[in-house]
Amino acid sequence: MRNVVLLGPPGAGKGTVASRLVQELGFLHVSTGDMLREEVAKGTPLGQLAQGYMTRGELVPDEVILTLVRQRVDAKKGVLFDGFPRTVAQAEGLERFTTVDVVVLLELERDEVVRRLSSRRICGACGAVYNLVTHPPVEPGRCDRCGGALILRDDDRPEVVARRFEVYMRDSAPLVAYYEGRGILRRVRAEGPPAEVFRAVAEALR
Ligand code: AP5
């Protein structure tokens, strides 16, 4: 197994692709966004610190993220990093404790990002992800998996989405050149239907 990074703007479909890759290829899924939301839900000191950054669409400080990820990585299993690293400092920190073999960049235009995030809903109970347009629940407002109520993520409000996109362009887009320079970046267009995007990612990993 290899260590893979999924890179791309907010709403590009990283979580959607990751959950299928984990099911089909058995990666250990390390999603810093999910880990932070768990800490927020539990009300831990880390969660309290992270919440303000997340609600504003800013990045949580690099040292906090690196400590969190380091605790989760298991050297015996291939890891799928989703939403991490997000800065060059995080990428350098990651290299100090494990290797990155392939980076898949999901490319999506800003307008489509805004469309996808404004129609995304998540289950408040189990975290399952839906989309009112492309992946609606069977019963409106209810999770197919656990029956929980579907909600809009706090940071999917339009003004926060705009900020998250700016932060991505400023802090995370430089990772494209960083990994291109190491010869491990593969680009995938992310605007097709989920199954098509998944196939393209699986192909890029071959
Ligand atoms: P995080 O949760 O990682 O947010 P993100 O990277 O902005 O990514 P998203 O979860 O919004 O989108 P996604 O690409 O996973 O898309 P999804 O599959 O859901 O981070 C949240 C916050 O935590 C950050 O802003 C920051 O504050 C903090 N944080 C996290 N990691 C950090 C780090 N490393 N450093 C510092 N701070 C950090 O899809 C989106 C929608 O589109 C869904 O509704 C889905 O159903 C739909 N969809 C998916 N694929 C398709 C498709 N092919 N066609 C049509 N619809 C689709």
XYZ file of C-alpha atoms and ligand atoms in Angstrom:
263
model
C 0.000 0.000 0.000
C 1.106 3.529 -0.688
C 0.440 6.849 0.983
C -1.802 9.056 -1.120
C -2.765 12.718 -0.751
C -6.064 14.024 -2.149
C -5.618 17.710 -2.908
C -8.152 20.164 -4.299
C -10.367 23.136 -3.508
C -13.212 22.963 -0.992
C -16.108 20.980 -2.416
C -14.047 19.371 -5.194
C -15.280 15.955 -4.021
C -12.305 14.791 -1.937
C -14.472 13.251 0.794
C -16.764 11.580 -1.760
C -13.848 9.976 -3.622
C -12.079 9.100 -0.364
C -14.960 7.140 1.113
C -15.115 4.905 -1.966
C -11.334 4.474 -2.135
C -11.322 3.444 1.512
C -14.124 0.914 0.927
C -12.603 -0.576 -2.207
C -8.870 -0.363 -1.505
C -8.711 -0.480 2.298
C -6.755 2.697 2.959
C -6.620 4.245 6.408
C -8.636 7.452 5.876
C -7.109 10.525 7.487
C -9.424 13.494 6.951
C -8.311 16.452 9.043
C -11.675 18.172 8.468
C -13.566 15.149 9.908
C -11.098 14.838 12.796
C -11.518 18.514 13.667
C -15.335 18.297 13.464
C -15.199 15.328 15.894
C -13.114 17.391 18.318
C -15.575 20.296 18.003
C -18.553 17.973 18.620
C -16.868 16.519 21.713
C -16.047 20.015 22.980
C -12.377 19.176 23.628
C -9.843 22.018 24.110
C -8.559 21.316 20.590
C -12.112 21.476 19.246
C -12.742 24.778 20.998
C -9.546 26.191 19.514
C -10.342 24.897 16.002
C -13.980 25.980 15.889
C -13.313 29.692 15.438
C -10.916 29.122 12.542
C -13.309 26.694 10.853
C -16.375 28.907 11.184
C -14.463 31.784 9.574
C -13.101 29.548 6.793
C -9.505 30.014 7.958
C -6.909 27.286 8.431
C -6.242 25.806 11.855
C -2.549 26.391 12.804
C -0.040 23.985 11.245
C 1.403 22.696 14.570
C -2.056 21.689 15.799
C -2.801 19.810 12.589
C 0.565 18.046 12.476
C 0.182 16.794 16.060
C -3.312 15.521 15.269
C -2.241 13.687 12.102
C 0.893 12.189 13.612
C -1.195 10.449 16.297
C -3.414 8.867 13.626
C -0.871 7.567 11.086
C -0.160 3.861 11.192
C 3.097 2.951 9.474
C 1.789 -0.511 8.496
C -1.147 0.690 6.418
C -1.438 2.819 3.278
C -2.898 6.167 4.272
C -5.285 8.313 2.267
C -4.786 11.909 3.373
C -7.907 13.959 2.610
C -7.671 17.733 3.091
C -4.126 17.433 4.435
C -1.508 18.781 3.883
C -2.961 22.205 3.175
C 0.184 24.317 3.404
C 3.789 23.792 2.363
C 4.731 23.814 6.078
C 2.314 20.911 6.664
C 3.776 19.020 3.679
C 7.287 19.480 5.069
C 6.101 18.402 8.525
C 4.466 15.289 7.049
C 7.695 14.301 5.325
C 9.387 14.225 8.716
C 7.302 11.237 9.805
C 6.147 9.458 6.642
C 6.485 9.448 2.864
C 3.969 10.595 0.253
C 3.906 8.411 -2.861
C 1.157 9.950 -5.006
C -0.778 13.217 -4.886
C -4.068 13.401 -6.777
C -5.221 16.928 -7.531
C -8.986 17.233 -8.079
C -9.431 20.263 -10.315
C -12.716 22.185 -10.170
C -13.712 25.754 -11.087
C -14.865 28.191 -8.430
C -18.464 28.441 -9.753
C -18.950 24.698 -9.500
C -17.432 24.691 -5.998
C -20.027 27.267 -4.924
C -22.850 25.275 -6.552
C -21.831 22.010 -4.877
C -21.320 23.468 -1.424
C -24.547 25.466 -1.395
C -26.467 22.245 -2.063
C -24.428 19.969 0.235
C -26.166 18.688 3.353
C -24.631 16.477 6.015
C -26.214 14.228 8.613
C -25.955 15.900 12.005
C -25.794 12.453 13.648
C -23.459 10.269 11.540
C -21.789 12.800 9.204
C -22.961 11.153 5.932
C -22.710 13.571 2.991
C -25.573 14.351 0.581
C -26.244 16.804 -2.182
C -29.708 18.195 -2.856
C -29.012 18.170 -6.605
C -26.666 15.267 -7.314
C -27.147 12.923 -4.350
C -30.412 13.657 -2.497
C -31.629 11.518 0.412
C -34.598 9.194 -0.201
C -36.710 11.026 2.400
C -36.180 14.809 2.236
C -34.212 16.129 5.225
C -33.452 12.647 6.677
C -30.297 10.557 6.491
C -30.718 7.277 4.536
C -28.191 5.585 6.804
C -29.357 6.510 10.310
C -32.481 8.697 9.964
C -30.671 11.716 11.483
C -31.628 15.267 10.464
C -29.693 16.744 7.537
C -28.083 20.126 8.128
C -26.045 22.749 6.290
C -22.431 22.712 7.462
C -21.625 25.919 9.322
C -18.808 26.707 6.899
C -20.959 26.094 3.797
C -22.632 29.505 4.166
C -21.864 31.504 0.969
C -19.617 34.114 2.614
C -17.533 31.398 4.316
C -17.282 29.350 1.108
C -15.874 32.445 -0.638
C -13.271 32.835 2.121
C -12.355 29.123 2.046
C -11.746 29.352 -1.691
C -9.481 32.403 -1.236
C -7.567 30.632 1.525
C -7.171 27.584 -0.739
C -5.728 29.736 -3.540
C -3.356 31.531 -1.177
C -2.154 28.710 1.103
C -2.884 25.371 -0.554
C -2.478 26.016 -4.310
C 1.340 26.339 -3.842
C 1.313 22.616 -2.986
C 0.641 21.901 -6.665
C 4.089 23.195 -7.654
C 5.612 21.617 -4.535
C 4.441 18.105 -5.449
C 4.892 18.647 -9.184
C 8.535 19.388 -8.394
C 8.777 15.992 -6.712
C 7.235 14.295 -9.781
C 4.328 12.710 -7.875
C 1.358 14.931 -8.836
C -1.501 13.525 -10.966
C -4.269 15.855 -12.151
C -7.905 14.725 -12.406
C -10.778 16.855 -13.741
C -13.476 16.695 -11.062
C -16.542 18.035 -12.862
C -18.076 14.768 -14.115
C -20.489 12.595 -12.123
C -19.034 10.977 -8.952
C -18.582 7.524 -10.537
C -16.618 9.041 -13.421
C -14.399 11.083 -11.107
C -13.778 7.985 -8.999
C -12.709 5.981 -12.067
C -10.301 8.739 -13.113
C -8.775 8.843 -9.625
C -8.428 5.044 -9.493
C -6.729 5.211 -12.902
C -4.361 7.944 -11.670
C -3.366 5.710 -8.745
C -2.522 2.762 -10.964
P -12.577 20.070 5.248
O -13.712 19.377 5.853
O -11.358 19.314 4.870
O -13.144 20.924 4.031
P -12.654 21.107 2.524
O -11.283 20.676 2.176
O -12.965 22.517 2.281
O -13.448 20.068 1.783
P -14.966 19.802 1.835
O -15.271 18.802 2.906
O -15.759 21.084 1.887
O -15.239 19.248 0.384
P -14.808 17.896 -0.335
O -13.761 18.193 -1.347
O -14.517 16.796 0.647
O -16.150 17.627 -1.113
P -17.341 16.565 -0.844
O -16.906 15.200 -1.236
O -17.933 16.755 0.501
O -12.072 21.277 6.205
C -12.970 22.119 6.861
C -12.191 23.160 7.669
O -11.371 22.487 8.660
C -11.200 24.019 6.883
O -11.819 25.137 6.291
C -10.199 24.412 7.976
O -10.726 25.432 8.812
C -10.107 23.137 8.808
N -9.061 22.228 8.305
C -9.249 20.983 7.783
N -8.077 20.442 7.444
C -7.120 21.358 7.756
C -5.705 21.380 7.601
N -5.037 20.353 7.054
N -5.049 22.484 7.990
C -5.689 23.538 8.567
N -7.030 23.582 8.719
C -7.745 22.495 8.314
O -18.357 17.072 -1.971
C -18.991 18.342 -1.865
C -20.452 18.238 -2.333
O -20.472 17.915 -3.737
C -21.255 17.115 -1.657
O -22.587 17.531 -1.525
C -21.158 15.921 -2.629
O -22.270 15.055 -2.537
C -21.106 16.646 -3.972
N -20.260 15.965 -4.965
C -19.099 15.283 -4.743
N -18.589 14.839 -5.903
C -19.438 15.262 -6.874
C -19.447 15.119 -8.306
N -18.475 14.458 -8.962
N -20.471 15.686 -9.005
C -21.456 16.368 -8.351
N -21.530 16.521 -7.007
C -20.514 15.979 -6.289
